[in-house]
Amino acid sequence: MRAIHRPGLRRRLAWLALAALACGGEERAAAPSAPQAASAAPPVEKAAYVGSAACAECHAAESARWRDSDHALAMQKASAASVRGNFDDVALQHFGVSSRFVRNGERFAVETEGASHDVAYTLGVDPLQQLLVEGPRGRLQALDTAWDTRPKERGGARWFHLQRDAIPPHDVLHWSRPSHTWNAMCADCHVTDYAKGYIAAEDRYASRWSELGVGCESCHGPGSQHVRWAPDPARAANAKNMGLTVALGPEHAFRFAEGAAIAHREPASSDGAEIDVCAACHARRGAIADGWQAGQPFLDYYRPALLDADLYHADGQIDDEVYEWGSFVQSRMFAAGVTCSDCHDPHSLHVDADAVCAQCHRAEVFATPAHHHHEEGSEGARCVSCHMPQRTYMQIDARRDHSFRVPRPDLAASLGTPDACAACHSARGAKWSAETVARWRGDKPVRAHFAAVLDAARRGEPDAGALLAALAVDTSQPAIARATALRELASRPDRAAVPSIQAGLQDPEPLVRMAALEALEPAPPEARQQLAAPLLRDPVRVVRLEAVRQLAPLPPDAHAALGADWTRALAEYRAALARDADRPESRVGAGLLALQLGDLAAAQREYEAALRIEPYYRPASVNLADLHRMAGHDDEGVKVLAEALQRDPEGAELHHAMGLALVRAGRHQEALAHFERAAKSAPEQARFAYVYAVALHGTGNAKQAMDVIQAALALHPNDASLRQALVDFGPHADAQSR
């Protein structure tokens, strides 16, 4: 089940706003080839999608297992056969909003908020089923109400609301808003061969797909050439991969060396093709190009999230809904060449967890109390209980962490990360867990972990920069952790980190190269040009596009000096932004690019387009107001912010921007009220508290300014601006200045 109504969506939208600024575009066009000789073979016909029914003719066993899987049932047309919920005129109340579910023959409808909506499609089956209704201009909208498909004795067989809070119609998380538009948010992982088909000039979708659900060709690629190859393989014109776009299957084995407790892979490494296929839907990512098919590199079409603080805990355990890829690539399993199908039946997706583990971990060594320290047959004796702790999303959907980590209650005790032992021993606390596991371990050394480094960075510790620089070049650590360290360095300009950044730009891992480019953010223009320019030719699209983002703020003569590399990569970047022209985040990204390239009129058009798509998208209002400031029309910026605050009076970012605009207009007392609202509404933003305190101090409220600083320091003890303000505003500040 992969859909959009879930805890953390508000944070996910904020992340998307940042990711949109780092998007990329269409596949790079190949250089023109020389004219072909008359005797040259004709070009191979492009493979087309033929549908899963064609595959079933020869692959009956695989088809039978797939037919009832979560993949096959990921999306279905609403019918008596597919709809699981009770539509016998039943109602659900949620914060004063009533939703009624009614049926008339094959017509299923949901009556809510004064309107009746026919159910067009269902999404998923286990452990819940969501509903899609038709919206305006080709949109499909995912409702906030879902059916719990679990048995009644397990709390299921009921309607429930996916949001824990009241969501008014103007909220960005309301089901009618763009955040819940299926065409943009979930379609490509619920149907096969999806094309969004957004027509920007008409603000409508002409979306298309070949097959509902995740069909055979979602993973194996379009099958027309395979179907042509199958009857007579010897005479087929294109026999590569049996006519498929990717070769998937048991091309490797795991074997035990004599006396070894853990099996090793033969051959030793994977080509990554299978992981890339699964990652396309099982990663927290944003698309950077259209047209992905199985067999094409994941990072040429998607930009994955790193171990960001609002997504993962400092030790890499899952927090927000991040799916499996980001966890798996942290694991020793991934490093050892394990692929998804080594554990999951690729067609039914079924897995017998403990039996799977025994394939590569000798049961006589690991499935014993000497290893797991629990009673045989108990929950604590299960491999997944300790090594794959679970977290619940969408209120009832429990998912396991795929980093296969060794339990580290010592990190839970010292850093506050989740303690796997707490699933059964919550009353005892992490300190007890840490002491118990330490006794079990004895003198066995503990492997170095990146958790302490990322935790230090998140808390703003003074030595975080040096720790991050060291982690970035520690190749014993997962690439995703090293990339995260480099990204964190972007907010900590430090000359000592330069060698690590330079090494990252040449790292064999594309994620690390991408993040090393991000670390160039504070570099002076000449250094940024020198270091980023070569990566405009990087073989991986996601890296090229980050190079564009870093080079875009440079002056026009610098761009001209970059020549054709710049022109090609910039076209890719623009194409990716255009791909998501239906999303306000992408429109703001396009506006920022236009601004950096000196086209203020184009920037204004993009920001205004973002607000037409989603009037409640705060960054669009803030950026548009700032654009007016740059053009010398601060009064227009104040008007933009006033309109935004009228729609969205709780927007902390809007209040902060309005305060700054009013200060520039000399309206200091009015500005104070907005700075106060911003600081109180978003205490997690140290910058808002700092600016509020500065404004208070500047208007003669020195004591109140100190109170604000001290309260903010309690939340952000290592924030450099707040600590400096404590000195500047302190009782001896005047004497020190003299």
XYZ file of C-alpha atoms in Angstrom:
738
model
C 0.000 0.000 0.000
C 1.531 3.270 -1.071
C -0.603 6.396 -0.842
C -0.576 9.938 0.431
C -2.791 10.251 3.514
C -0.387 9.671 6.350
C 1.269 11.188 9.398
C 4.090 13.522 8.440
C 2.577 14.667 5.125
C 2.876 18.312 6.152
C 6.616 17.790 6.689
C 6.836 15.863 3.416
C 5.349 18.782 1.515
C 7.948 21.071 3.071
C 10.675 18.681 1.906
C 9.180 18.621 -1.589
C 9.443 22.394 -1.681
C 13.190 22.079 -1.211
C 13.535 19.116 -3.555
C 11.821 21.035 -6.328
C 14.747 23.430 -6.383
C 17.061 20.538 -7.177
C 15.110 18.784 -9.918
C 16.288 17.743 -13.350
C 14.764 17.004 -16.687
C 14.496 14.937 -19.787
C 16.963 12.299 -20.829
C 19.989 13.857 -22.490
C 19.734 13.648 -26.255
C 22.350 11.513 -27.920
C 24.858 13.147 -30.226
C 23.903 12.913 -33.909
C 25.228 9.726 -35.414
C 26.912 9.311 -38.784
C 24.692 8.278 -41.700
C 24.198 4.529 -41.781
C 25.549 2.433 -44.611
C 22.974 0.891 -46.892
C 23.684 -2.561 -45.502
C 23.205 -1.528 -41.870
C 20.568 -3.425 -39.898
C 17.278 -1.590 -39.420
C 16.770 0.058 -36.035
C 15.200 -2.145 -33.368
C 11.549 -1.311 -32.814
C 10.851 0.318 -29.456
C 9.295 -2.089 -26.998
C 5.613 -1.550 -26.211
C 3.437 -2.560 -23.263
C 1.274 -5.631 -23.871
C -0.424 -6.157 -20.479
C -0.097 -8.779 -17.757
C -2.646 -11.054 -19.427
C -0.154 -11.676 -22.242
C 2.450 -12.753 -19.684
C 0.054 -15.212 -18.039
C -0.081 -17.349 -21.165
C 3.447 -18.645 -20.542
C 3.970 -17.754 -16.874
C 0.868 -19.222 -15.277
C 2.423 -20.002 -11.887
C 3.913 -16.535 -11.453
C 0.679 -14.947 -12.645
C -1.377 -16.939 -10.157
C 0.796 -15.773 -7.264
C 0.756 -12.175 -8.489
C -3.001 -11.963 -9.100
C -3.935 -11.504 -5.427
C -0.844 -9.561 -4.402
C -0.679 -5.978 -3.155
C 0.968 -5.109 -6.469
C -1.851 -6.463 -8.619
C -4.514 -4.850 -6.400
C -2.733 -1.513 -5.954
C -5.502 0.193 -7.952
C -8.808 -1.160 -9.229
C -11.905 0.241 -10.859
C -14.624 0.564 -8.239
C -16.980 -2.398 -8.434
C -18.737 -4.896 -6.208
C -15.692 -7.142 -6.614
C -13.066 -4.539 -5.693
C -14.712 -2.322 -3.060
C -14.093 -3.719 0.434
C -15.888 -1.107 2.547
C -19.433 -1.091 3.922
C -21.564 1.190 1.721
C -24.911 0.221 3.259
C -25.752 3.827 4.189
C -23.298 4.054 7.103
C -21.761 7.249 8.506
C -18.444 8.316 10.009
C -18.034 11.389 12.213
C -14.690 13.173 12.424
C -14.301 16.515 14.209
C -17.844 17.520 13.308
C -17.588 16.435 9.653
C -19.975 13.654 8.670
C -19.167 11.258 5.825
C -21.858 8.852 4.633
C -21.161 5.800 2.469
C -24.000 4.732 0.178
C -24.496 2.267 -2.664
C -26.867 2.068 -5.589
C -26.155 -1.121 -7.541
C -22.624 -0.800 -8.942
C -22.450 2.854 -7.919
C -20.590 3.612 -4.707
C -20.689 7.157 -3.351
C -19.379 9.150 -0.407
C -21.486 12.065 0.808
C -19.375 14.574 2.707
C -19.154 18.319 3.267
C -22.337 19.033 1.363
C -21.636 17.036 -1.796
C -21.888 13.481 -3.107
C -18.834 11.952 -4.810
C -18.910 8.777 -6.868
C -16.044 6.409 -6.144
C -14.074 5.893 -9.342
C -11.238 3.658 -8.153
C -9.898 1.912 -5.079
C -6.296 2.117 -3.843
C -4.741 -0.849 -2.068
C -6.211 -3.696 -0.034
C -4.056 -4.393 3.012
C -4.405 -3.279 5.769
C -6.631 -0.510 4.417
C -8.330 0.550 1.237
C -8.537 4.154 0.067
C -10.995 5.663 -2.391
C -10.490 7.901 -5.416
C -13.179 10.310 -6.609
C -13.201 12.471 -9.705
C -12.170 16.095 -9.320
C -12.163 18.981 -11.784
C -10.161 18.997 -15.024
C -9.103 15.365 -15.116
C -8.069 15.108 -11.488
C -8.573 12.114 -9.248
C -8.645 12.993 -5.558
C -7.900 10.589 -2.699
C -10.400 10.873 0.148
C -9.359 11.168 3.784
C -11.644 8.320 4.806
C -10.521 4.714 4.397
C -11.774 1.219 5.114
C -9.850 -0.887 7.640
C -9.614 -4.259 5.872
C -8.303 -6.165 8.886
C -10.672 -8.685 10.516
C -13.106 -7.274 13.041
C -11.460 -9.192 15.882
C -8.251 -7.284 15.141
C -9.993 -3.914 15.216
C -10.821 -3.802 11.514
C -13.976 -3.903 9.363
C -14.636 -0.196 9.992
C -14.405 3.215 8.356
C -11.812 5.522 9.847
C -10.255 8.905 9.114
C -6.627 9.071 8.085
C -6.025 12.461 9.704
C -5.875 12.687 13.473
C -6.815 16.380 13.477
C -9.586 18.488 12.021
C -8.703 19.444 8.435
C -10.765 22.404 7.133
C -11.296 22.737 3.360
C -8.699 25.507 3.001
C -5.937 23.464 4.672
C -3.212 22.186 2.324
C -3.860 18.688 3.721
C -7.570 18.662 2.890
C -8.475 15.858 0.499
C -9.600 18.310 -2.183
C -6.247 20.140 -2.317
C -3.301 19.398 -4.665
C -1.580 17.446 -1.882
C -4.164 14.700 -2.468
C -4.298 14.756 -6.256
C -3.652 11.183 -7.380
C -2.304 12.246 -10.789
C 0.646 13.996 -9.135
C 1.152 12.239 -5.823
C 0.591 8.496 -6.155
C -0.307 7.481 -9.718
C 3.077 6.253 -10.941
C 3.247 3.575 -8.226
C -0.368 2.384 -8.535
C -0.626 1.837 -12.299
C 1.640 0.517 -15.045
C 3.158 2.745 -17.750
C 1.867 6.018 -16.299
C 2.054 9.347 -18.114
C 0.853 12.349 -16.111
C -0.248 14.326 -19.141
C -0.575 17.658 -17.369
C -1.493 20.497 -19.750
C -0.250 23.633 -18.006
C -1.972 26.128 -20.304
C -5.348 24.618 -19.386
C -4.500 23.463 -15.854
C -5.890 20.022 -16.568
C -4.722 16.415 -16.715
C -4.951 14.028 -19.634
C -3.339 11.195 -17.665
C -3.000 7.758 -19.211
C -1.759 4.316 -18.251
C -1.569 0.859 -19.781
C -2.852 -1.184 -16.864
C -4.339 -0.649 -13.417
C -2.136 -1.890 -10.600
C 1.534 -2.815 -10.630
C 1.617 -5.218 -13.541
C 4.337 -7.532 -14.806
C 5.787 -4.821 -17.041
C 6.201 -2.384 -14.135
C 9.112 -4.551 -13.011
C 10.180 -6.363 -16.178
C 9.711 -3.525 -18.659
C 7.492 -3.364 -21.758
C 7.008 -6.872 -23.101
C 6.268 -6.687 -26.827
C 9.747 -7.827 -27.876
C 9.724 -10.597 -25.272
C 6.392 -11.851 -26.619
C 7.910 -11.821 -30.105
C 11.034 -13.622 -28.855
C 9.276 -16.345 -26.868
C 7.921 -18.593 -29.671
C 11.267 -18.845 -31.466
C 14.198 -17.476 -29.415
C 16.775 -18.527 -32.013
C 15.340 -16.329 -34.753
C 14.410 -13.299 -32.634
C 15.888 -10.012 -33.877
C 16.635 -8.784 -30.371
C 17.449 -11.546 -27.939
C 19.141 -9.417 -25.275
C 17.530 -10.151 -21.900
C 15.055 -12.356 -23.804
C 13.631 -9.221 -25.365
C 13.018 -7.494 -22.011
C 14.441 -4.138 -20.955
C 16.007 -5.636 -17.825
C 17.222 -9.049 -16.717
C 15.805 -9.983 -13.315
C 16.076 -13.363 -11.697
C 18.244 -15.744 -9.672
C 21.555 -14.904 -11.301
C 23.375 -15.389 -7.985
C 23.443 -17.662 -4.961
C 24.430 -17.486 -1.287
C 26.735 -20.211 -0.055
C 28.335 -21.046 3.268
C 32.085 -21.347 3.382
C 33.323 -24.161 5.578
C 32.774 -23.210 9.208
C 31.102 -19.882 8.357
C 27.947 -18.838 10.198
C 26.863 -16.375 7.499
C 26.651 -17.154 3.789
C 28.421 -15.146 1.124
C 27.162 -14.117 -2.290
C 28.396 -15.641 -5.535
C 29.100 -13.581 -7.564
C 30.159 -11.160 -4.887
C 28.346 -8.038 -6.074
C 25.072 -7.107 -7.720
C 24.632 -4.977 -10.840
C 21.968 -3.037 -8.932
C 19.271 -3.506 -11.592
C 16.782 -5.177 -9.272
C 17.304 -2.669 -6.473
C 16.738 0.161 -8.947
C 13.473 -1.418 -10.125
C 12.121 -1.697 -6.585
C 13.447 1.718 -5.538
C 11.330 3.463 -8.150
C 8.327 2.941 -5.848
C 9.847 1.828 -2.561
C 11.916 4.958 -1.901
C 11.077 8.390 -0.563
C 11.885 10.266 -3.758
C 10.866 12.934 -6.207
C 10.796 12.329 -9.956
C 13.312 14.288 -12.023
C 12.375 13.002 -15.481
C 9.541 11.291 -17.329
C 9.674 7.925 -19.027
C 11.268 5.591 -16.475
C 11.106 1.932 -17.403
C 12.486 -1.098 -15.639
C 16.169 -1.389 -16.463
C 16.903 2.332 -16.416
C 19.043 3.770 -13.592
C 17.049 4.920 -10.574
C 19.140 8.075 -10.106
C 18.590 9.145 -13.703
C 14.870 9.513 -13.017
C 14.485 10.077 -9.272
C 16.102 12.126 -6.523
C 15.880 10.201 -3.222
C 15.697 11.700 0.230
C 18.760 11.389 2.437
C 18.746 10.799 6.205
C 17.102 14.139 6.923
C 16.072 14.987 10.476
C 12.354 15.123 9.671
C 12.461 11.705 7.980
C 14.935 9.524 9.892
C 16.265 9.331 13.409
C 19.928 10.179 13.876
C 20.908 6.492 13.705
C 19.021 6.047 10.422
C 15.955 4.345 11.846
C 12.718 5.241 10.086
C 10.646 8.102 11.480
C 8.379 9.629 8.838
C 7.027 7.439 6.026
C 10.137 6.754 3.962
C 9.421 3.258 2.603
C 12.227 0.690 2.380
C 15.039 1.782 0.068
C 16.594 4.420 2.325
C 16.775 1.904 5.163
C 17.986 -0.998 3.060
C 20.940 0.865 1.533
C 22.221 1.511 5.066
C 22.345 -2.199 5.775
C 25.146 -4.736 5.793
C 22.775 -6.900 3.739
C 22.852 -4.378 0.907
C 26.640 -4.151 1.178
C 26.826 -7.944 0.923
C 24.854 -7.963 -2.339
C 21.462 -9.052 -1.009
C 18.578 -8.025 -3.280
C 14.870 -7.628 -2.550
C 13.896 -10.949 -4.134
C 16.364 -12.824 -1.934
C 13.834 -12.275 0.872
C 10.502 -11.540 -0.869
C 8.728 -13.712 -3.395
C 8.792 -11.194 -6.239
C 5.305 -12.142 -7.443
C 3.226 -12.787 -4.322
C 5.469 -10.515 -2.160
C 5.030 -13.105 0.584
C 7.832 -13.529 3.090
C 8.287 -15.923 6.015
C 10.629 -13.665 7.927
C 12.505 -16.027 10.237
C 12.751 -18.778 7.617
C 14.156 -16.249 5.159
C 16.852 -15.225 7.610
C 17.907 -18.850 8.039
C 18.817 -19.001 4.341
C 22.006 -17.048 5.052
C 22.346 -17.152 8.853
C 22.881 -20.636 10.256
C 19.966 -21.442 12.550
C 22.160 -23.420 14.920
C 24.146 -20.239 15.559
C 21.534 -17.485 15.430
C 18.169 -19.125 16.215
C 19.278 -20.040 19.729
C 18.988 -18.425 23.174
C 22.763 -17.993 23.130
C 22.229 -15.408 20.369
C 18.801 -13.868 20.954
C 18.716 -14.304 24.783
C 14.988 -15.001 24.809
C 12.812 -18.016 25.395
C 12.383 -20.211 22.327
C 9.162 -19.427 20.502
C 8.698 -16.055 22.182
C 8.317 -12.757 20.334
C 11.810 -11.761 21.438
C 13.261 -14.863 19.774
C 12.055 -13.744 16.345
C 14.740 -12.218 14.120
C 12.511 -9.340 13.016
C 11.639 -8.270 16.552
C 15.180 -7.112 17.253
C 16.616 -6.497 13.786
C 13.574 -5.026 11.970
C 11.600 -2.952 14.498
C 8.324 -1.659 13.117
C 6.550 1.682 13.031
C 2.883 2.324 12.267
C 1.764 4.716 9.529
C -1.694 5.755 8.382
C -2.801 4.779 11.926
C -2.937 1.013 11.274
C -0.224 0.179 8.720
C 2.742 -1.342 10.566
C 5.952 -1.420 8.502
C 9.327 -2.825 9.403
C 12.626 -1.002 9.208
C 14.734 -2.583 6.457
C 18.165 -1.548 7.712
C 18.542 -4.912 9.512
C 20.415 -3.186 12.293
C 21.998 -4.700 15.354
C 19.991 -3.346 18.310
C 21.794 -0.394 19.894
C 19.990 0.550 23.098
C 23.188 2.368 24.097
C 22.429 4.873 21.334
C 18.822 5.039 22.474
C 20.001 5.868 25.994
C 22.536 8.504 24.939
C 20.870 10.025 21.846
C 17.179 9.305 22.271
C 16.893 7.122 19.174
C 14.271 4.337 19.209
C 15.066 1.292 21.326
C 14.079 -2.008 19.706
C 13.816 -3.595 23.163
C 11.074 -1.112 24.099
C 8.576 -2.944 21.885
C 8.333 -5.524 24.676
C 10.060 -3.792 27.603
C 8.834 -0.205 27.398
C 8.472 0.186 31.161
C 12.142 -0.613 31.823
C 13.669 2.198 29.761
C 16.634 2.454 27.381
C 19.188 2.535 30.201
C 18.108 -0.929 31.339
C 18.161 -2.163 27.744
C 21.669 -0.783 27.204
C 23.017 -2.375 30.378
C 21.400 -5.718 29.549
C 22.751 -5.833 26.002
C 26.190 -4.749 27.253
C 26.218 -7.779 29.581
C 25.286 -10.053 26.695
C 27.982 -8.571 24.482
C 30.761 -8.835 27.041
C 34.127 -7.774 25.617
C 32.975 -7.899 22.001
C 33.679 -4.465 20.455
C 30.852 -2.238 19.211
C 31.047 -1.146 15.565
C 31.424 2.570 14.915
C 28.110 4.182 14.010
C 27.283 7.467 12.282
C 24.468 8.242 14.746
C 26.541 10.374 17.108
C 27.787 12.513 14.206
C 24.340 13.219 12.763
C 22.993 13.862 16.250
C 25.763 16.397 16.915
C 24.927 18.136 13.643
C 21.226 18.276 14.433
C 21.930 19.788 17.835
C 24.389 22.286 16.376
C 27.355 21.108 18.434
C 30.496 23.227 17.898
C 32.568 20.260 16.715
C 29.877 18.957 14.333
C 31.642 20.275 11.240
C 34.809 18.273 11.875
C 32.800 15.148 12.703
C 30.738 15.483 9.527
C 33.845 15.983 7.395
C 35.335 12.793 8.817
C 32.141 10.805 8.257
C 31.909 12.028 4.662
C 35.166 10.261 3.726
C 34.696 7.154 5.877
C 34.006 4.545 3.203
C 33.191 1.927 5.835
C 29.919 3.792 6.380
C 26.874 3.612 4.060
C 26.891 5.989 1.112
C 23.563 7.495 2.182
C 25.047 8.419 5.581
C 28.155 9.939 4.000
C 25.964 11.904 1.603
C 23.876 13.156 4.518
C 27.038 14.330 6.275
C 28.073 16.319 3.203
C 24.638 17.922 2.925
C 24.868 18.967 6.587
C 28.179 20.673 5.846
C 26.341 23.127 3.570
C 25.087 24.975 6.650
C 28.508 24.922 8.318
C 31.053 26.735 6.139
C 34.395 25.497 7.381
C 37.717 25.493 5.526
C 38.651 22.269 7.278
C 35.804 20.518 5.445
C 37.072 21.465 1.969
C 39.158 18.280 1.456
C 36.152 16.121 2.331
C 33.946 18.044 -0.090
C 36.545 17.778 -2.845
C 36.841 14.035 -2.224
C 33.062 13.746 -2.304
C 32.888 15.373 -5.724
C 34.989 12.494 -7.083
C 33.412 9.696 -5.047
C 32.267 6.621 -6.995
C 28.845 6.837 -5.298
C 26.533 9.263 -7.151
C 24.598 10.075 -3.962
C 27.833 11.272 -2.393
C 28.729 13.373 -5.446
C 25.272 14.943 -5.412
C 25.555 15.846 -1.728
C 29.113 17.147 -2.141
C 27.708 19.611 -4.651
C 25.121 20.680 -2.075
C 27.962 21.298 0.366
C 29.288 23.951 -2.041
C 26.327 26.206 -1.199
C 28.359 28.648 0.931
C 31.423 28.601 -1.357
C 32.412 31.821 -3.161
C 31.373 31.967 -6.849
C 34.807 31.310 -8.298
C 35.327 28.204 -6.140
C 31.829 26.956 -6.868
C 32.407 27.332 -10.599
C 35.734 25.534 -10.502
C 34.484 22.616 -8.418
C 30.956 22.139 -9.766
C 31.505 22.704 -13.486
C 33.041 19.256 -14.227
C 29.956 17.559 -12.814
C 27.740 19.074 -15.482
C 29.090 16.108 -17.496
C 28.479 13.523 -14.767
C 27.077 10.236 -16.131
C 24.223 10.341 -13.596
C 21.405 12.807 -14.132
C 20.688 13.567 -10.473
C 24.289 14.753 -10.080
C 24.236 16.916 -13.209
C 21.108 18.639 -11.986
C 22.567 19.484 -8.610
C 25.536 20.965 -10.470
C 23.095 23.218 -12.333
C 21.522 24.329 -9.068
C 24.908 25.275 -7.639
C 25.977 27.120 -10.774
C 22.713 28.941 -11.498
C 23.446 31.907 -9.171
C 26.687 32.700 -11.024
C 26.764 35.726 -13.366
C 25.981 35.340 -17.114
C 29.623 35.508 -18.191
C 30.380 32.510 -15.969
C 27.544 30.564 -17.586
C 28.832 31.477 -21.040
C 32.255 30.142 -20.092
C 30.708 26.774 -19.237
C 29.636 26.329 -22.857
C 27.641 23.382 -24.131
C 27.827 21.483 -20.837
C 25.874 24.263 -19.155
C 23.363 24.533 -21.981
C 22.573 20.806 -21.975
C 22.327 20.436 -18.205
C 20.266 23.609 -17.840
C 17.800 22.219 -20.381
C 17.503 19.040 -18.292
C 16.907 21.087 -15.161
C 14.215 23.196 -16.807
C 12.516 20.120 -18.241
C 12.217 18.545 -14.798
C 10.649 21.666 -13.362
C 8.242 21.736 -16.292
C 7.443 18.058 -15.710
C 5.892 19.008 -12.374
C 4.309 22.274 -13.471
C 1.146 21.081 -11.702
C 2.890 21.352 -8.325
C 3.430 24.658 -6.499
C 6.853 23.483 -5.293
C 8.076 23.078 -8.843
C 6.669 26.443 -9.903
C 8.540 28.111 -7.043
C 11.676 26.237 -8.121
C 11.215 27.519 -11.670
C 10.720 31.030 -10.317
C 13.931 30.857 -8.329
C 15.827 29.664 -11.402
C 14.407 32.528 -13.470
C 15.395 34.966 -10.746
C 18.945 33.609 -10.634
C 19.193 33.963 -14.410
C 18.017 37.574 -14.205
C 14.492 37.189 -15.571
C 12.356 38.861 -12.892
C 9.229 38.867 -15.041
C 9.427 35.093 -15.535
C 10.043 34.609 -11.823
C 6.915 36.605 -11.010
C 4.854 34.544 -13.461
C 6.008 31.309 -11.846
C 5.331 32.482 -8.290
C 1.878 33.690 -9.285
C 1.207 30.375 -11.049
C 2.164 28.539 -7.849
C -0.408 30.572 -5.936
C -3.104 29.837 -8.515
C -2.403 26.125 -8.122
C -2.310 26.279 -4.322
C -3.129 29.652 -2.698
C -2.097 28.241 0.680
C 1.435 27.368 -0.390
C 3.401 29.744 1.828
C 6.792 29.772 0.053
C 5.119 31.138 -3.088
C 3.737 34.150 -1.214
C 7.011 34.764 0.623
C 9.078 34.553 -2.566
C 6.679 36.740 -4.538
C 6.752 39.405 -1.822
C 10.538 39.304 -1.788
C 10.602 39.643 -5.572
C 8.562 42.841 -5.264
C 11.092 44.059 -2.678
C 13.937 43.430 -5.097
C 12.090 45.404 -7.765
C 11.682 48.335 -5.342
C 7.966 47.756 -4.772
C 7.849 46.780 -1.109
C 4.261 48.035 -0.881
C 3.254 45.356 -3.393
C 5.061 42.761 -1.287
C 3.136 43.849 1.811
C -0.082 43.464 -0.162
C 0.852 39.916 -1.232
C 1.631 38.931 2.354
C -1.511 40.579 3.716
C -3.628 38.561 1.274
C -1.787 35.381 2.215
C -2.317 36.026 5.925
C -5.986 36.655 5.348
C -6.222 33.170 3.812
C -3.798 31.565 6.243
C -3.537 33.539 9.518
C -1.437 30.839 11.233
C 1.433 30.892 8.726
C 4.619 31.542 10.734
C 6.704 32.100 7.597
C 4.161 34.661 6.384
C 4.229 36.561 9.663
C 8.039 36.591 9.662
C 8.174 37.919 6.092
C 5.522 40.523 6.873
C 7.512 41.703 9.881
C 10.601 42.204 7.735
C 8.595 44.106 5.108
C 7.074 46.388 7.753
C 10.486 47.100 9.263
C 11.700 48.230 5.842
C 8.656 50.490 5.677
C 9.521 51.981 9.071
C 6.428 50.479 10.753
C 8.343 48.928 13.634
C 5.543 48.465 16.163
C 3.355 46.691 13.619
C 6.308 44.520 12.681
C 6.769 43.410 16.305
C 3.353 41.794 16.398
C 4.147 39.724 13.312
C 7.592 38.709 14.586
C 5.968 37.595 17.839
C 3.377 35.473 15.995
C 6.113 33.852 13.913
C 8.304 33.028 16.903
C 5.430 31.602 18.953
C 3.892 29.643 16.082
C 7.168 27.976 15.052
C 9.430 27.597 18.108
C 11.474 25.056 16.152
C 12.745 27.923 13.981
C 15.555 29.557 15.942
C 15.833 32.279 13.319
C 12.312 33.542 14.025
C 13.057 33.920 17.741
C 16.358 35.672 17.016
C 14.775 38.234 14.677
C 11.945 38.851 17.143
C 14.468 39.481 19.909
C 16.499 41.849 17.714
C 13.324 43.777 16.895
C 12.393 43.993 20.574
C 15.848 45.221 21.511
C 15.780 47.774 18.722
C 12.526 49.253 20.003
C 13.826 49.566 23.568
C 12.395 46.340 25.019
C 15.747 44.993 26.200
C 14.438 42.829 29.048
C 11.773 41.217 26.869
C 14.414 40.610 24.185
C 16.575 38.760 26.719
C 13.590 36.665 27.808
C 12.962 35.646 24.187
C 16.630 34.766 23.649
C 16.847 32.683 26.812
C 13.625 30.805 26.024
C 14.876 30.083 22.499
C 18.270 28.928 23.805
C 16.493 26.354 25.955
C 15.287 24.789 22.691
C 18.382 25.587 20.594
C 21.326 25.682 23.030
C 23.989 25.642 20.318
C 22.517 28.178 17.906
C 25.328 30.642 17.167
C 23.061 33.650 16.491
C 21.148 33.174 19.734
C 24.346 32.753 21.750
C 25.822 35.898 20.222
C 22.620 37.800 20.974
C 22.882 36.701 24.604
C 26.254 38.452 24.737
C 25.152 41.483 22.720
C 21.971 42.069 24.712
C 23.388 41.166 28.142
C 23.766 43.596 31.035
C 27.427 44.262 30.181
C 26.937 44.656 26.430
C 27.357 48.436 26.480
C 30.538 48.263 28.551
C 31.971 45.571 26.277
C 31.234 47.669 23.194
C 33.117 50.599 24.730
